[in-house]
Amino acid sequence: MTSRLTSLNEWVDQVASHTGASRVHWCTGDADENRRLIEAMLESGDLLSLNEATHPDCYLHRSDPNDVARVEHLTFVCTGSRDDAGPNNNWMDPAEAHALMNGLFAGCMEGRTLYVVPYCMGPIDSPLSRCGVEITDSPYVVVNMRLMTRMGKAALERIERDGHFVKGLHSTGELDPDRRYIMHFPEELSIQSYGSGYGGNALLGKKCHALRIASYQARTEGWLAEHMLIVGIENPAGQVRYIAGAFPSACGKTNLAMLIPPAAYREAGWKVWTVGDDICWLHPGEDGRLYAINPEAGFFGVAPGTSSATNPNALAMLDREAIFTNVAVTADNQPWWEGLDHGEPALDWRGREFDPKRGPAAHPNSRFTVSLKRCPSYSDQAESARGVPIDAIIFGGRRAALAPLVMEAFDWTHGVLVGAAMASETTAAASGQVGVVRRDPMAMKPFCGYHFADYWAHWLKVGAGLSQPPKIFQVNWFRRDEQGRFIWPGFGDNMRVLEWILERCDGQADARETAVGRLPADDAINLDGLDERPDMETLLATDAREWAAELDEIERHLDEYGQRVPVELRQQLDKIRGNLG
Ligand code: GTP
Ligand code: SPV
Ligand code: MN
C-alpha cells in the first residue's frame, strides 16, 4: 500500500486494536467476496434464503425488533460550537462524544471480523463524487453497501488518488437502545455509529455521509447536498428534462423517480428515466444551471405499498439480486408486504406465524435493497460525470389539508421560503409517533448537518449565483377528503402534474396568480383518461383564512431558528401576508 494510504492504514490499525477485532478484512467488492459473505450469513441466520425459483439470489434479513428505523433522538451533530449545529440537530460537545463512543467501541469487536469498506458516493470518475471508508463489524452492512455505493477496489484506488476520505466507524454492538448513538463530527469529516444495524443508522454512506457530512462540506464548497430524487422526463419529441424532488422519508421519492406515465402519455411517446431516488448533490455549472448527481448506486426502498398498480418498475427489479429487510413471507417463501397484489403472508416480519391481531405482516418500514442498474427505467445519464441539468425543483409533503396539489413559487427566494416552510405528517421511516404534522424544511430536518438558518442562507446564495436557476414548485399528492381518502390518484398519474411543471418551465402552461403562489389555471392539468375526475376545486383551493393561520405558524417556525434566519425569508413572508390582504 502506498504512502497516501498511510492515514487509512493507521486508522484501521488503531480501530482494530481499540475494538479488539479478531480479524481484519479489506473489502474488494467482487462477486466472490459477496458470495462468501452471504454464505456465512445464511449459516449464522443473519440472512434467510427466499424462494429460489421466483426470487433467485434474493435474501431476507430480520432486524432486531427494537431496531427497525432511523433514531433521530439518538443522532447527534458534534460541532465545536453548539450554534453551528443549530436547533434542528441534537448536539454534543465533540470531546464528550468521543469519550462516550470510545467507551462503547472498546473491545466491542472481540471475536468478530472487522470489515474495511472503501466506497465512493457518486460516479467513480466524477469530480463531484466523494469517497469514504466505513469500518463495520456487520456483514449485512457490507453486502448492502456493495449495492448502495460504488464499493471496493475502485473506490480504494480513488481514495489513494484523492488522498482524503470520510471516516465512518460502525458496530452493531449489543443492539441495546440505551447504548445506541449515531454521531457526526463534520469538522473532522467523521461518523461513529454504535448499537444499530438498520438502514440509515448503519449504512454510513447514505444519510450520515451523503447528507449530514456532505451538506456541511457543500456549504463551504458552494454546492447543495439534498434529500431528493432525480428523474428525467422525455417528451414525445425525444427531449429529456430533469426534475429534482425533496419529499420527507416515506413520502414518495422512490415512486416518483420511477413512475410509469398513464397509457395516453405512453402512447404519445412520453418516457421516464430514473437517475436517483433519495439523495442528490447539486452543483452550479459553468452555464449558470444546476447539475445533479446521485451519490448512491442502489435503492433502499420502502416495501409496503409497492405493487404492480403503484410501482411496477420497482416490482420488476425485486425478483432477483435483492435483499429484503423486515418483510413477511408467504407459505412458499416469497417476500410479501401489505399492498402487494398477490400471495398472502404466512410468517410476519419477526418470523412468527402471521396473526392480523398483532398488526401488519411486514413492518411498515420494511425495505428492499437493490442495485440502481436493475431498474427498468435506469437512465443512461445515471453515471454521467458532470451530472444532469435540473429544470425544476419540487418540494412535496404529506398533508391531508391546506397544501394544494401543485403550486409554483414566484421566484427562487420565494421557493426557498416554500422549502423552508415545508410540513409533512411523520411516517414509520423514523422511530416515534406516526401521522403528526411537523415542519420538515426541504425534507432535511433529520439530515442537515448544520444550522438550518445558515442552510437557508446558503440556498439563497447558491440561487443568486445561477443565471438559469431551476423553477421551484410545491406539490402534495396526499390531500384527503372528508372520508379520509386520498383525493388525487397519485403514482403514475403524478405525471400529469409533472407535465404542467415542465410546461411552466418552458413558459407555456397557464397559471393563475394567487396570494401564495402560482396555481394551474382551470383545465391546465390534463385529466384525460382518468376513470373519475378528482375534485380539482379542493385540490387547487387556497383558502385565505387557512393560509393566514399557516403563515403565522411559518413565522413561529422561522423564529425557532432565531437571528440567523435570512432577512429575505421574513420579507417574503410579509409580502405574501400583504398579498392575502
Ligand atoms: P424514503 O426511502 O424513506 O426516503 O421514502 P420515499 O420518499 O422514497 O417514499 P416512497 O416512494 O418509498 O413511498 C412511501 C410510501 O408512500 C409507499 O407506501 C408508497 O406506496 C406511498 N406513495 C408514494 N407515492 C404516492 C402517491 O403518489 N400517492 C399515494 N397515495 N401514496 C404514495
Ligand atoms: C429515509 O428514512 O429517508 C430513508 C431510509 O431513505 S434510511 O436509509 O433509513 O434513512
Ligand atoms: Mn430517504
Coordinates of N, CA and C in Angstrom, one line a residue, residues 295-396:
P295 N -25.5 10.4 -5.6 CA -24.3 9.8 -4.9 C -24.4 8.3 -4.7
E296 N -25.6 7.8 -4.8 CA -25.9 6.4 -4.5 C -25.8 5.5 -5.7
A297 N -25.7 4.2 -5.5 CA -25.7 3.3 -6.6 C -26.9 2.3 -6.5
G298 N -27.7 2.4 -5.5 CA -28.8 1.5 -5.3 C -30.0 2.1 -4.6
F299 N -31.0 1.3 -4.5 CA -32.2 1.7 -3.8 C -32.3 1.0 -2.4
F300 N -32.7 1.8 -1.4 CA -33.1 1.2 -0.1 C -34.5 1.7 0.1
G301 N -35.4 1.0 -0.6 CA -36.8 1.5 -0.8 C -37.8 0.9 0.2
V302 N -38.9 1.6 0.5 CA -40.0 1.2 1.3 C -40.7 0.1 0.6
A303 N -40.9 -1.1 1.2 CA -41.6 -2.2 0.5 C -43.1 -2.0 0.6
P304 N -43.7 -1.8 1.8 CA -45.2 -1.7 1.8 C -45.8 -0.7 0.8
G305 N -46.8 -1.1 0.1 CA -47.4 -0.2 -0.8 C -46.9 -0.4 -2.2
T306 N -45.8 -1.2 -2.4 CA -45.3 -1.4 -3.7 C -46.0 -2.5 -4.4
S307 N -46.7 -2.2 -5.5 CA -47.5 -3.2 -6.2 C -47.4 -2.9 -7.7
S308 N -48.0 -3.8 -8.5 CA -48.0 -3.7 -9.9 C -48.8 -2.5 -10.3
A309 N -49.8 -2.1 -9.5 CA -50.6 -0.9 -9.8 C -49.8 0.4 -9.5
T310 N -49.1 0.4 -8.3 CA -48.5 1.7 -7.9 C -47.1 1.8 -8.5
N311 N -46.3 0.8 -8.4 CA -44.9 0.9 -8.8 C -44.4 -0.3 -9.5
P312 N -44.9 -0.6 -10.8 CA -44.4 -1.8 -11.5 C -42.9 -1.9 -11.7
N313 N -42.3 -0.7 -11.9 CA -40.8 -0.7 -12.1 C -40.1 -1.3 -10.9
A314 N -40.6 -0.9 -9.7 CA -39.9 -1.5 -8.5 C -40.1 -3.0 -8.4
L315 N -41.4 -3.4 -8.7 CA -41.6 -4.8 -8.6 C -40.8 -5.6 -9.6
A316 N -40.6 -5.0 -10.8 CA -39.8 -5.8 -11.8 C -38.4 -6.0 -11.4
M317 N -37.8 -5.1 -10.5 CA -36.4 -5.3 -10.2 C -36.3 -6.1 -8.9
L318 N -37.4 -6.5 -8.3 CA -37.3 -7.1 -7.0 C -37.4 -8.7 -7.1
D319 N -37.3 -9.2 -8.3 CA -37.4 -10.7 -8.3 C -36.0 -11.3 -8.5
R320 N -35.0 -10.6 -8.4 CA -33.7 -11.2 -8.2 C -32.6 -10.2 -7.7
E321 N -31.6 -10.8 -7.1 CA -30.4 -10.0 -6.6 C -30.9 -8.8 -5.7
A322 N -31.8 -9.1 -4.8 CA -32.3 -8.1 -3.9 C -32.2 -8.6 -2.4
I323 N -32.0 -7.7 -1.5 CA -32.0 -8.0 -0.1 C -33.3 -7.4 0.5
F324 N -34.1 -8.2 1.2 CA -35.3 -7.6 1.9 C -35.0 -7.6 3.4
T325 N -35.5 -6.5 4.0 CA -35.3 -6.3 5.4 C -36.7 -6.2 6.1
N326 N -37.1 -7.1 6.9 CA -38.3 -7.0 7.7 C -39.6 -7.1 6.9
V327 N -39.6 -7.8 5.8 CA -40.8 -8.1 5.1 C -41.4 -9.4 5.7
A328 N -42.6 -9.7 5.3 CA -43.2 -11.0 5.7 C -42.8 -12.0 4.5
V329 N -43.2 -13.3 4.8 CA -43.0 -14.3 3.7 C -44.3 -15.1 3.6
T330 N -44.5 -15.6 2.3 CA -45.6 -16.4 2.0 C -45.3 -17.9 2.4
A331 N -46.3 -18.8 2.3 CA -46.0 -20.2 2.7 C -45.0 -20.8 1.8
D332 N -44.8 -20.3 0.5 CA -43.8 -20.9 -0.3 C -42.5 -19.9 -0.4
N333 N -42.4 -19.2 0.7 CA -41.1 -18.5 1.0 C -40.8 -17.3 0.0
Q334 N -41.9 -16.7 -0.5 CA -41.7 -15.5 -1.3 C -41.9 -14.2 -0.4
P335 N -41.2 -13.2 -0.7 CA -41.3 -12.0 0.1 C -42.8 -11.4 0.0
W336 N -43.3 -10.8 1.0 CA -44.7 -10.3 1.0 C -44.8 -9.1 1.9
W337 N -45.6 -8.1 1.4 CA -45.9 -6.9 2.3 C -47.3 -6.4 2.0
E338 N -47.8 -5.6 2.8 CA -49.1 -5.0 2.6 C -49.1 -4.2 1.4
G339 N -50.1 -4.4 0.6 CA -50.3 -3.7 -0.7 C -49.8 -4.5 -1.9
L340 N -49.1 -5.6 -1.6 CA -48.6 -6.4 -2.8 C -49.9 -7.1 -3.4
D341 N -49.9 -7.2 -4.7 CA -51.2 -7.7 -5.3 C -51.4 -9.2 -5.4
H342 N -50.4 -10.0 -4.9 CA -50.6 -11.4 -5.0 C -50.0 -12.1 -3.7
G343 N -50.5 -13.3 -3.4 CA -49.9 -14.0 -2.3 C -50.5 -13.6 -1.0
E344 N -50.2 -14.4 0.0 CA -50.6 -13.9 1.4 C -49.6 -14.3 2.4
P345 N -49.5 -13.6 3.5 CA -48.4 -13.8 4.4 C -48.6 -15.1 5.3
A346 N -47.6 -15.8 5.4 CA -47.6 -17.0 6.3 C -46.8 -16.6 7.6
L347 N -45.6 -16.0 7.5 CA -44.9 -15.6 8.6 C -44.8 -14.0 8.6
D348 N -44.8 -13.4 9.7 CA -44.7 -11.9 9.8 C -43.2 -11.5 9.8
W349 N -43.0 -10.2 9.9 CA -41.6 -9.7 9.7 C -40.7 -10.2 10.8
R350 N -41.3 -10.7 12.0 CA -40.5 -11.2 13.0 C -40.3 -12.7 12.9
G351 N -40.9 -13.3 11.9 CA -40.8 -14.8 11.7 C -41.8 -15.6 12.5
R352 N -42.8 -14.9 13.0 CA -43.9 -15.6 13.7 C -45.0 -15.9 12.8
E353 N -45.8 -16.9 13.1 CA -46.9 -17.2 12.2 C -47.8 -15.9 12.2
F354 N -48.2 -15.5 11.0 CA -48.9 -14.3 10.9 C -50.2 -14.3 11.6
D355 N -50.4 -13.2 12.4 CA -51.7 -13.1 13.1 C -52.1 -11.6 13.0
P356 N -53.2 -11.3 12.2 CA -53.5 -9.9 11.9 C -53.8 -9.1 13.2
K357 N -54.1 -9.8 14.3 CA -54.4 -9.1 15.5 C -53.1 -8.4 16.0
R358 N -51.9 -8.9 15.6 CA -50.7 -8.3 16.1 C -50.2 -7.2 15.2
G359 N -51.0 -6.8 14.2 CA -50.5 -5.7 13.3 C -50.1 -6.2 12.0
P360 N -49.5 -5.3 11.1 CA -49.2 -5.7 9.8 C -48.2 -6.9 9.7
A361 N -48.2 -7.6 8.6 CA -47.3 -8.7 8.4 C -45.9 -8.2 8.2
A362 N -45.8 -7.3 7.3 CA -44.5 -6.7 7.0 C -44.4 -5.4 7.9
H363 N -43.2 -5.2 8.4 CA -43.0 -3.9 9.2 C -43.3 -2.7 8.3
P364 N -44.0 -1.7 8.8 CA -44.3 -0.5 7.9 C -43.1 0.1 7.3
N365 N -41.9 0.0 7.9 CA -40.7 0.5 7.4 C -39.8 -0.6 6.8
S366 N -40.4 -1.7 6.4 CA -39.6 -2.8 5.8 C -39.1 -2.3 4.4
R367 N -38.0 -2.8 4.0 CA -37.3 -2.2 2.9 C -36.7 -3.3 1.9
F368 N -36.4 -2.8 0.7 CA -35.6 -3.7 -0.2 C -34.4 -2.9 -0.6
T369 N -33.3 -3.7 -0.8 CA -32.0 -3.1 -1.3 C -31.8 -3.8 -2.6
V370 N -31.5 -2.9 -3.6 CA -31.3 -3.5 -5.0 C -30.5 -2.4 -5.8
S371 N -29.7 -2.9 -6.7 CA -28.8 -2.0 -7.5 C -29.7 -1.1 -8.4
L372 N -29.3 0.1 -8.6 CA -30.0 1.1 -9.4 C -30.0 0.5 -10.9
K373 N -29.0 -0.2 -11.3 CA -29.0 -0.7 -12.6 C -30.1 -1.7 -12.9
R374 N -30.7 -2.3 -11.9 CA -31.7 -3.3 -12.1 C -33.1 -2.6 -12.4
C375 N -33.1 -1.3 -12.3 CA -34.4 -0.6 -12.6 C -34.7 -0.5 -14.1
P376 N -35.9 -0.9 -14.5 CA -36.2 -0.9 -15.9 C -36.1 0.5 -16.5
S377 N -36.3 1.5 -15.7 CA -36.2 2.9 -16.2 C -34.9 3.6 -15.9
Y378 N -33.9 2.8 -15.6 CA -32.5 3.3 -15.3 C -32.0 4.2 -16.4
S379 N -31.6 5.4 -16.0 CA -31.2 6.4 -17.0 C -29.8 6.2 -17.5
D380 N -29.6 6.5 -18.8 CA -28.3 6.3 -19.4 C -27.4 7.5 -18.9
Q381 N -28.0 8.4 -18.2 CA -27.2 9.5 -17.7 C -26.8 9.3 -16.2
A382 N -27.2 8.2 -15.6 CA -27.0 8.0 -14.2 C -25.5 8.0 -13.8
E383 N -24.7 7.6 -14.8 CA -23.2 7.6 -14.5 C -22.5 8.8 -15.0
S384 N -23.3 9.8 -15.5 CA -22.7 11.0 -16.1 C -21.8 11.7 -15.1
A385 N -20.6 12.0 -15.5 CA -19.6 12.6 -14.5 C -20.0 14.0 -14.2
R386 N -20.6 14.7 -15.1 CA -20.9 16.1 -14.9 C -22.4 16.3 -14.3
G387 N -23.1 15.2 -14.3 CA -24.5 15.3 -13.7 C -25.5 15.7 -14.8
V388 N -26.7 15.8 -14.4 CA -27.8 16.2 -15.3 C -28.3 17.6 -15.0
P389 N -28.6 18.4 -16.0 CA -29.1 19.7 -15.7 C -30.5 19.7 -15.1
I390 N -30.8 20.5 -14.1 CA -32.1 20.4 -13.4 C -32.9 21.6 -13.9
D391 N -34.2 21.4 -14.4 CA -35.1 22.4 -14.8 C -36.0 22.8 -13.7
A392 N -36.4 21.9 -12.9 CA -37.4 22.2 -11.8 C -37.0 21.5 -10.5
I393 N -37.2 22.2 -9.4 CA -37.1 21.5 -8.1 C -38.5 21.5 -7.5
I394 N -38.9 20.3 -7.0 CA -40.2 20.3 -6.3 C -40.0 19.9 -4.9
F395 N -40.8 20.5 -4.0 CA -40.9 20.2 -2.6 C -42.2 19.6 -2.3
G396 N -42.2 18.4 -1.8 CA -43.5 17.7 -1.5 C -43.6 17.3 -0.1

